[in-house]
XYZ file of C-alpha atoms in Angstrom:
517
model
C -0.011 0.005 -0.007
C 1.328 3.452 -0.942
C 1.848 5.920 1.862
C 1.101 9.572 1.286
C 4.023 12.010 1.854
C 1.972 13.957 4.421
C 1.371 10.875 6.570
C 4.939 9.697 6.160
C 6.493 13.003 7.268
C 6.186 13.130 11.045
C 7.741 15.757 13.284
C 11.039 13.939 13.890
C 11.672 13.288 10.181
C 10.774 16.874 9.266
C 13.224 18.333 11.798
C 15.992 15.918 10.685
C 15.496 16.992 7.046
C 15.661 20.671 8.089
C 18.894 19.878 9.933
C 20.349 18.201 6.849
C 19.263 21.067 4.560
C 20.879 23.560 6.863
C 24.207 21.726 6.668
C 23.943 21.245 2.900
C 23.248 24.957 2.375
C 26.463 25.833 4.192
C 28.756 23.513 2.213
C 31.271 25.182 -0.121
C 31.497 24.070 -3.755
C 34.685 22.080 -2.992
C 32.543 19.718 -0.879
C 29.846 19.257 -3.478
C 30.447 15.452 -3.867
C 29.964 15.067 -0.096
C 26.757 17.070 -0.310
C 25.494 14.650 -2.952
C 26.453 11.708 -0.810
C 24.662 13.106 2.231
C 21.581 13.864 0.150
C 21.367 10.309 -1.147
C 22.000 8.880 2.318
C 19.195 11.008 3.769
C 16.811 10.032 1.005
C 17.346 6.294 1.171
C 17.457 6.163 4.968
C 14.115 8.015 4.981
C 12.646 5.405 2.637
C 13.933 2.588 4.828
C 12.592 4.179 7.985
C 9.107 4.685 6.522
C 9.007 1.087 5.315
C 10.246 -0.278 8.668
C 7.902 1.870 10.812
C 4.953 0.779 8.704
C 5.809 -2.900 9.047
C 5.749 -3.539 12.833
C 6.903 -7.129 12.337
C 10.240 -6.026 10.897
C 11.828 -4.729 14.119
C 10.795 -4.572 17.698
C 11.362 -1.120 19.152
C 10.507 0.427 22.496
C 6.812 1.121 23.080
C 5.937 4.475 21.541
C 9.303 4.857 19.817
C 10.026 5.003 16.108
C 12.958 3.219 14.561
C 14.881 6.491 14.174
C 16.810 5.199 11.142
C 17.195 8.501 9.328
C 18.323 10.297 12.509
C 20.841 7.571 13.297
C 22.095 7.471 9.688
C 22.714 11.167 9.108
C 23.904 12.402 12.517
C 27.601 11.395 12.300
C 27.986 12.262 8.557
C 26.563 15.768 9.182
C 28.907 16.187 12.176
C 31.858 15.330 9.976
C 30.727 17.660 7.233
C 30.306 20.447 9.765
C 33.835 19.769 10.995
C 35.078 19.949 7.367
C 33.390 23.361 7.003
C 35.033 24.506 10.221
C 38.351 23.096 9.048
C 38.173 24.987 5.753
C 37.380 28.177 7.653
C 40.308 27.575 9.984
C 42.615 27.180 7.001
C 41.375 30.466 5.513
C 41.999 32.169 8.871
C 45.465 30.600 8.974
C 44.749 28.899 12.301
C 46.058 25.603 10.912
C 47.988 24.320 7.963
C 46.769 21.438 5.896
C 48.630 19.150 3.585
C 47.929 16.291 1.206
C 47.987 12.832 2.773
C 47.837 9.222 1.638
C 49.183 10.094 -1.844
C 51.810 7.871 -3.416
C 55.271 9.476 -3.642
C 55.530 8.856 -7.366
C 52.075 10.180 -8.315
C 52.402 11.928 -11.676
C 49.124 13.849 -11.459
C 48.772 15.206 -7.902
C 45.875 17.506 -8.853
C 43.714 14.521 -9.720
C 44.666 11.856 -7.217
C 43.404 12.182 -3.636
C 40.432 14.506 -3.819
C 38.843 13.003 -6.937
C 39.344 9.392 -5.837
C 38.015 10.142 -2.369
C 34.910 11.701 -3.925
C 34.411 8.755 -6.268
C 34.888 6.262 -3.461
C 32.387 8.108 -1.197
C 29.792 8.272 -3.984
C 30.322 4.601 -4.838
C 29.741 3.592 -1.208
C 26.496 5.568 -1.042
C 25.250 4.025 -4.306
C 26.127 0.557 -3.069
C 24.378 1.295 0.234
C 21.210 2.409 -1.552
C 21.263 -0.635 -3.850
C 21.563 -2.995 -0.902
C 18.676 -1.197 0.848
C 16.425 -1.474 -2.251
C 17.255 -5.134 -2.770
C 16.640 -5.933 0.878
C 13.357 -4.045 0.899
C 12.231 -5.850 -2.213
C 12.939 -9.198 -0.564
C 10.553 -8.553 2.372
C 7.492 -10.740 1.965
C 3.945 -9.401 2.403
C 3.347 -11.854 5.255
C 5.794 -9.897 7.377
C 8.568 -12.482 7.348
C 11.786 -10.812 8.567
C 14.597 -10.425 6.041
C 17.165 -8.364 7.946
C 18.699 -5.517 5.981
C 22.349 -6.296 5.379
C 23.693 -3.133 6.925
C 21.926 -3.875 10.224
C 24.097 -6.945 10.844
C 26.858 -4.674 12.103
C 24.887 -3.498 15.105
C 22.957 -6.674 15.888
C 24.051 -6.594 19.499
C 23.201 -2.904 19.960
C 19.784 -3.466 18.424
C 18.974 -5.824 21.294
C 19.257 -3.006 23.792
C 18.093 0.039 21.805
C 16.196 1.296 18.792
C 17.702 1.063 15.301
C 18.663 4.777 15.242
C 20.496 4.602 18.539
C 22.202 1.360 17.492
C 23.242 2.939 14.183
C 24.755 5.954 15.937
C 26.641 3.927 18.601
C 27.933 1.357 16.132
C 29.089 4.009 13.632
C 30.842 5.891 16.383
C 32.618 2.776 17.681
C 33.697 1.789 14.190
C 35.091 5.262 13.513
C 36.883 5.545 16.852
C 38.412 2.080 17.061
C 38.970 2.033 13.316
C 41.144 5.093 13.876
C 43.109 3.107 16.452
C 43.563 0.261 13.977
C 44.639 2.640 11.215
C 47.200 4.245 13.529
C 48.583 0.823 14.417
C 48.781 -0.324 10.796
C 50.497 2.923 9.764
C 53.068 2.518 12.529
C 53.738 -1.106 11.624
C 54.177 -0.103 7.964
C 56.762 2.519 8.889
C 58.612 0.003 11.099
C 58.585 -2.980 8.746
C 58.608 -1.461 5.248
C 61.495 0.698 3.983
C 60.440 4.343 3.834
C 61.410 4.667 0.158
C 58.806 2.038 -0.818
C 55.830 3.557 0.905
C 54.709 7.101 1.707
C 51.980 6.988 4.383
C 51.007 9.747 6.697
C 47.895 8.913 8.704
C 45.699 11.144 10.797
C 46.401 14.350 12.595
C 48.696 15.440 15.380
C 47.023 14.317 18.574
C 47.228 16.066 21.874
C 48.621 14.260 24.870
C 45.187 14.182 26.465
C 43.619 12.677 23.366
C 46.330 9.982 23.269
C 45.732 9.164 26.977
C 41.970 8.857 26.503
C 42.325 6.753 23.391
C 44.794 4.448 25.090
C 42.591 4.011 28.160
C 39.515 3.128 26.072
C 41.532 0.650 24.010
C 42.838 -0.899 27.247
C 39.279 -1.301 28.581
C 38.145 -2.832 25.303
C 40.968 -5.350 25.468
C 40.296 -5.943 29.155
C 36.675 -6.824 28.703
C 37.586 -9.530 26.132
C 40.484 -10.861 28.177
C 38.500 -10.996 31.369
C 35.666 -12.898 29.763
C 38.178 -15.375 28.325
C 39.922 -15.843 31.682
C 36.652 -16.383 33.523
C 35.518 -19.055 31.087
C 38.956 -20.672 31.237
C 38.936 -20.662 35.031
C 35.408 -22.128 35.254
C 36.282 -24.804 32.710
C 39.496 -26.074 34.334
C 38.920 -25.295 37.979
C 35.657 -23.698 38.923
C 33.200 -26.256 37.629
C 34.394 -29.207 39.741
C 35.354 -27.166 42.763
C 33.297 -27.719 45.940
C 34.306 -24.444 47.589
C 31.673 -22.042 48.804
C 30.129 -19.490 46.499
C 31.728 -16.671 48.499
C 35.250 -18.008 47.830
C 34.459 -18.339 44.147
C 33.311 -14.719 44.065
C 36.588 -13.690 45.753
C 38.575 -15.572 43.107
C 36.636 -13.838 40.307
C 37.356 -10.505 41.931
C 41.059 -11.288 42.079
C 41.092 -12.270 38.388
C 39.207 -9.055 37.620
C 41.644 -6.793 39.478
C 44.726 -8.569 38.274
C 43.792 -8.524 34.575
C 42.563 -4.930 34.793
C 45.723 -3.725 36.495
C 48.052 -5.567 34.066
C 46.323 -4.282 30.917
C 45.915 -0.677 32.105
C 49.424 -0.336 33.521
C 51.356 -2.423 30.966
C 49.501 -3.225 27.734
C 47.657 0.046 27.031
C 50.628 2.301 27.878
C 52.914 0.156 25.707
C 50.576 0.661 22.751
C 50.463 4.407 23.387
C 54.263 4.718 23.633
C 55.045 2.535 20.579
C 52.201 3.390 18.191
C 51.403 7.005 19.179
C 54.974 7.940 20.180
C 54.040 8.923 23.732
C 57.211 9.959 25.515
C 56.547 8.939 29.136
C 54.314 6.444 30.991
C 50.737 7.815 30.894
C 50.309 7.548 34.705
C 53.409 9.642 35.258
C 52.246 12.144 32.634
C 48.826 12.459 34.321
C 50.427 13.325 37.659
C 52.734 15.853 35.996
C 49.781 17.455 34.222
C 47.681 17.764 37.377
C 50.514 19.186 39.458
C 51.559 21.687 36.818
C 48.721 23.849 38.186
C 48.072 22.110 41.529
C 45.870 24.668 43.258
C 43.402 25.166 40.418
C 43.109 21.536 39.374
C 43.069 19.958 42.845
C 40.534 22.556 43.966
C 38.357 21.631 40.981
C 38.659 17.910 41.885
C 37.571 18.661 45.454
C 34.630 20.749 44.174
C 33.526 17.867 41.933
C 33.796 15.271 44.641
C 31.730 17.375 47.063
C 29.014 17.909 44.458
C 28.940 14.237 43.474
C 28.799 12.963 47.016
C 26.095 15.385 48.111
C 23.919 15.011 45.034
C 24.228 11.218 44.680
C 23.430 10.644 48.338
C 20.447 12.994 48.155
C 19.084 11.701 44.849
C 19.382 8.075 45.867
C 17.385 8.694 49.036
C 14.759 10.539 46.987
C 14.558 7.693 44.462
C 13.322 5.373 47.210
C 10.123 7.421 47.331
C 7.787 5.830 44.778
C 5.906 9.110 44.404
C 8.818 10.845 42.706
C 8.912 10.443 38.929
C 12.083 9.028 37.466
C 12.132 11.777 34.860
C 12.517 14.375 37.582
C 15.458 12.554 39.148
C 17.174 12.345 35.813
C 16.737 16.099 35.236
C 18.560 16.705 38.512
C 21.627 15.088 37.025
C 21.358 17.378 34.018
C 21.519 20.344 36.346
C 24.439 18.762 38.167
C 26.276 18.527 34.831
C 25.909 22.286 34.405
C 27.247 23.007 37.888
C 30.189 20.625 37.401
C 31.255 21.263 33.829
C 30.471 24.868 32.993
C 33.049 26.560 35.318
C 35.712 24.010 34.343
C 35.074 24.534 30.643
C 35.560 28.267 30.932
C 38.613 28.315 33.167
C 40.207 24.835 32.889
C 39.164 23.316 29.540
C 42.200 21.035 29.079
C 41.831 19.544 32.550
C 38.124 19.006 31.822
C 39.087 17.015 28.705
C 41.148 14.699 30.828
C 38.471 14.520 33.575
C 35.875 13.456 30.997
C 38.144 10.629 29.861
C 38.695 9.499 33.454
C 34.939 9.629 34.175
C 34.184 7.570 31.071
C 36.748 4.981 32.094
C 35.245 4.829 35.622
C 31.751 4.404 34.162
C 32.928 1.556 31.910
C 34.654 -0.248 34.762
C 31.582 0.138 37.012
C 29.346 -1.165 34.247
C 31.548 -4.228 33.833
C 31.425 -4.743 37.605
C 27.636 -4.389 37.574
C 27.066 -6.754 34.622
C 29.406 -9.435 35.974
C 28.363 -8.840 39.587
C 31.967 -8.598 40.699
C 32.240 -8.980 44.485
C 31.818 -6.886 46.651
C 30.542 -3.945 44.595
C 28.593 -5.630 41.798
C 25.206 -5.940 43.510
C 25.496 -2.536 45.195
C 26.248 -0.826 41.887
C 23.333 -2.630 40.259
C 20.904 -1.557 42.924
C 22.047 2.036 42.771
C 21.953 2.298 38.960
C 18.564 0.558 38.770
C 17.070 3.362 40.893
C 17.501 5.835 38.013
C 16.652 3.707 34.976
C 13.634 4.087 32.752
C 12.172 2.426 29.637
C 15.128 3.510 27.474
C 17.556 1.317 29.422
C 17.734 -2.398 28.862
C 18.099 -5.272 31.325
C 21.594 -5.925 29.929
C 23.228 -2.502 29.751
C 22.280 0.785 31.354
C 23.206 3.576 28.946
C 21.652 6.749 30.363
C 24.717 7.872 32.358
C 26.991 7.147 29.369
C 24.834 9.207 27.038
C 24.733 12.169 29.455
C 28.509 12.107 29.945
C 29.348 11.677 26.248
C 26.699 14.217 25.272
C 28.562 16.827 27.313
C 32.082 15.578 26.463
C 31.984 14.993 22.713
C 31.423 18.636 21.672
C 34.325 19.644 23.935
C 36.656 16.975 22.559
C 35.760 17.787 18.956
C 36.227 21.502 19.447
C 39.857 21.268 20.503
C 42.055 23.584 18.465
C 39.322 25.831 17.083
C 38.060 28.995 18.665
C 36.230 30.851 15.832
C 32.952 29.389 17.048
C 33.258 29.783 20.840
C 29.864 28.246 21.673
C 30.581 24.833 20.041
C 32.297 23.281 23.120
C 29.214 24.234 25.146
C 26.797 22.444 22.823
C 26.315 19.477 25.178
C 26.087 21.458 28.392
C 23.625 23.946 26.916
C 21.409 21.421 25.195
C 21.321 18.798 27.972
C 22.042 20.742 31.124
C 19.868 23.753 30.358
C 17.564 23.147 27.361
C 16.556 19.584 28.233
C 16.130 20.445 31.944
C 13.866 23.392 31.226
C 11.484 21.112 29.333
C 10.715 19.476 32.658
C 7.296 18.013 33.379
C 5.905 15.596 35.907
C 5.363 13.053 33.192
C 7.494 11.970 30.255
C 5.167 13.815 27.845
C 6.717 16.746 25.993
C 4.709 19.934 25.811
C 4.683 23.075 23.697
C 5.365 25.141 26.806
C 8.300 22.970 27.747
C 9.808 23.221 24.262
C 9.464 27.002 24.243
C 11.031 27.172 27.704
C 13.942 25.021 26.625
C 14.655 27.109 23.508
C 14.310 30.395 25.398
C 16.562 29.241 28.263
C 19.333 28.166 25.865
C 19.180 31.474 24.042
C 19.373 33.303 27.351
C 22.368 31.186 28.362
C 24.068 32.004 25.054
C 23.554 35.748 25.632
C 25.319 35.420 28.976
C 28.133 33.172 27.707
C 29.196 35.186 24.675
C 30.286 38.316 26.560
C 31.966 36.103 29.163
C 33.885 34.210 26.438
C 34.872 37.457 24.798
C 36.705 38.469 27.945
C 38.767 35.206 27.780
C 40.110 35.842 24.244
C 37.747 33.987 21.931
C 36.946 35.293 18.446
C 33.312 36.407 18.432
C 32.489 35.370 14.858
C 29.186 33.747 15.659
C 26.092 35.796 14.834
C 22.698 35.628 16.470
C 20.651 34.401 13.516
C 22.647 31.159 13.007
C 22.635 30.684 16.792
C 18.871 31.094 16.829
C 18.501 28.524 13.968
C 20.764 26.074 15.824
C 18.951 26.452 19.142
C 15.501 26.222 17.585
C 16.260 23.197 15.397
C 17.828 21.230 18.249
C 14.978 22.228 20.543
C 12.364 21.000 18.062
C 14.252 17.753 17.601
C 14.266 17.333 21.377
C 10.503 17.804 21.337
C 9.748 15.328 18.522
C 12.325 12.590 18.760
C 11.574 9.338 20.550
C 15.228 8.262 20.466
C 17.672 8.649 23.352
C 17.952 12.426 23.066
C 21.064 12.665 25.240
C 22.985 10.955 22.437
C 21.632 12.915 19.468
C 20.768 16.435 20.534
C 24.305 17.558 21.520
C 25.708 16.312 18.215
C 22.992 18.019 16.155
C 23.415 21.262 18.140
C 27.183 21.051 17.791
C 26.967 20.556 14.017
C 24.709 23.598 13.611
C 26.910 25.787 15.826
C 29.975 24.855 13.705
C 28.311 26.399 10.667
């Protein structure tokens, strides 16, 4: 049955298309092939989403939630295109220098090689993507038999705990981030094993020390999770299964395996990778101490301030959560306000230290989630009880993602803004959209209202009017004008109102992309 365009275009899809059109309208002519690729991606992902949402037997999503395929498909590409626009502007302002990379040393036509081939490759990938989608859609029987689209296989695990749009975003982000690690490693191995006259490879950009530390820690935790699972299975197979010891002693042994493997990987394996592959000069632990004590009063005072806030708020909110009359949505908004109190002063006065603190907090969250999932003695059950007090329908029984999305929603705009200061509000995209805009849409139910949306948009605009003069006094270039800021705030506010996806993950990235323009 054909679906009319009016019925197919709901609020979420309309706002996403407005977001994409805003980015496309800002692209220079040099990025025209990328504009075509994004247009095709948006079109075909829209077709797939309409077909999936009108065939309930295809995918099982949360009650009341759409699949969110178009939002999940276009968010990261538009972020990258916005970064390219900002990069081209930084080159014109002579903030950075850019050179040609990945070109063969004996290329006889340098004007044709990299840019044209990159454009052709990008366009070919999009055409292949659309062809696979069409073939997969054509193979779906009228009886509702499930023929899984080929490009959903990548995030099969994530789909079990979230909607398709969220799974698409998370999987794409993980592939990009850890693919970057793999590319760095391959590039380093090539330089070590292959004579330099035979290959000319220059991968990536110059990373900051903080970026290297965060990347190494996350790689170490990824390796640790796989190693720990293997060691546990090995231990249970050879020793644990036939052992008659008490359950408590077995839990103690699991904890010892956990701590030993975690310490070995984070102190030995991950730092070795950082020092060999990324040319880190000193041991990361030593570097962290040197960095903190380079400005001891400011940074230690900030740590004490954070610890006091966390202790007071967590203790208070956990006691409140025991009252069944308090809505979970209100408790979660309190944490959004806590993010403003914690991160806003640090971002203005200690942005580099905040970068490192975000990485440390993410590492702690990952370790605690592993402890909770595996019920590692003695903290596993306690962490599970505490985290369960703040969950809602968007969290699964397997993984609790709300705290990760709030942390990364605030951190990613800050991490991606490093090195650029022509758009001073971009690092604040997560704090403004989640800590202020999302909080001001508060209601005693999970329903979103017109009044709440207007309050959220107005509060973010008011916060921007306060932040801009404050940032001007700290040396930022005030090149952002009010009309683009208004468009960015309004678009992200409307998306917050209409989307049924995990907004903590999407809204900061959308807001950041629009502020980059």
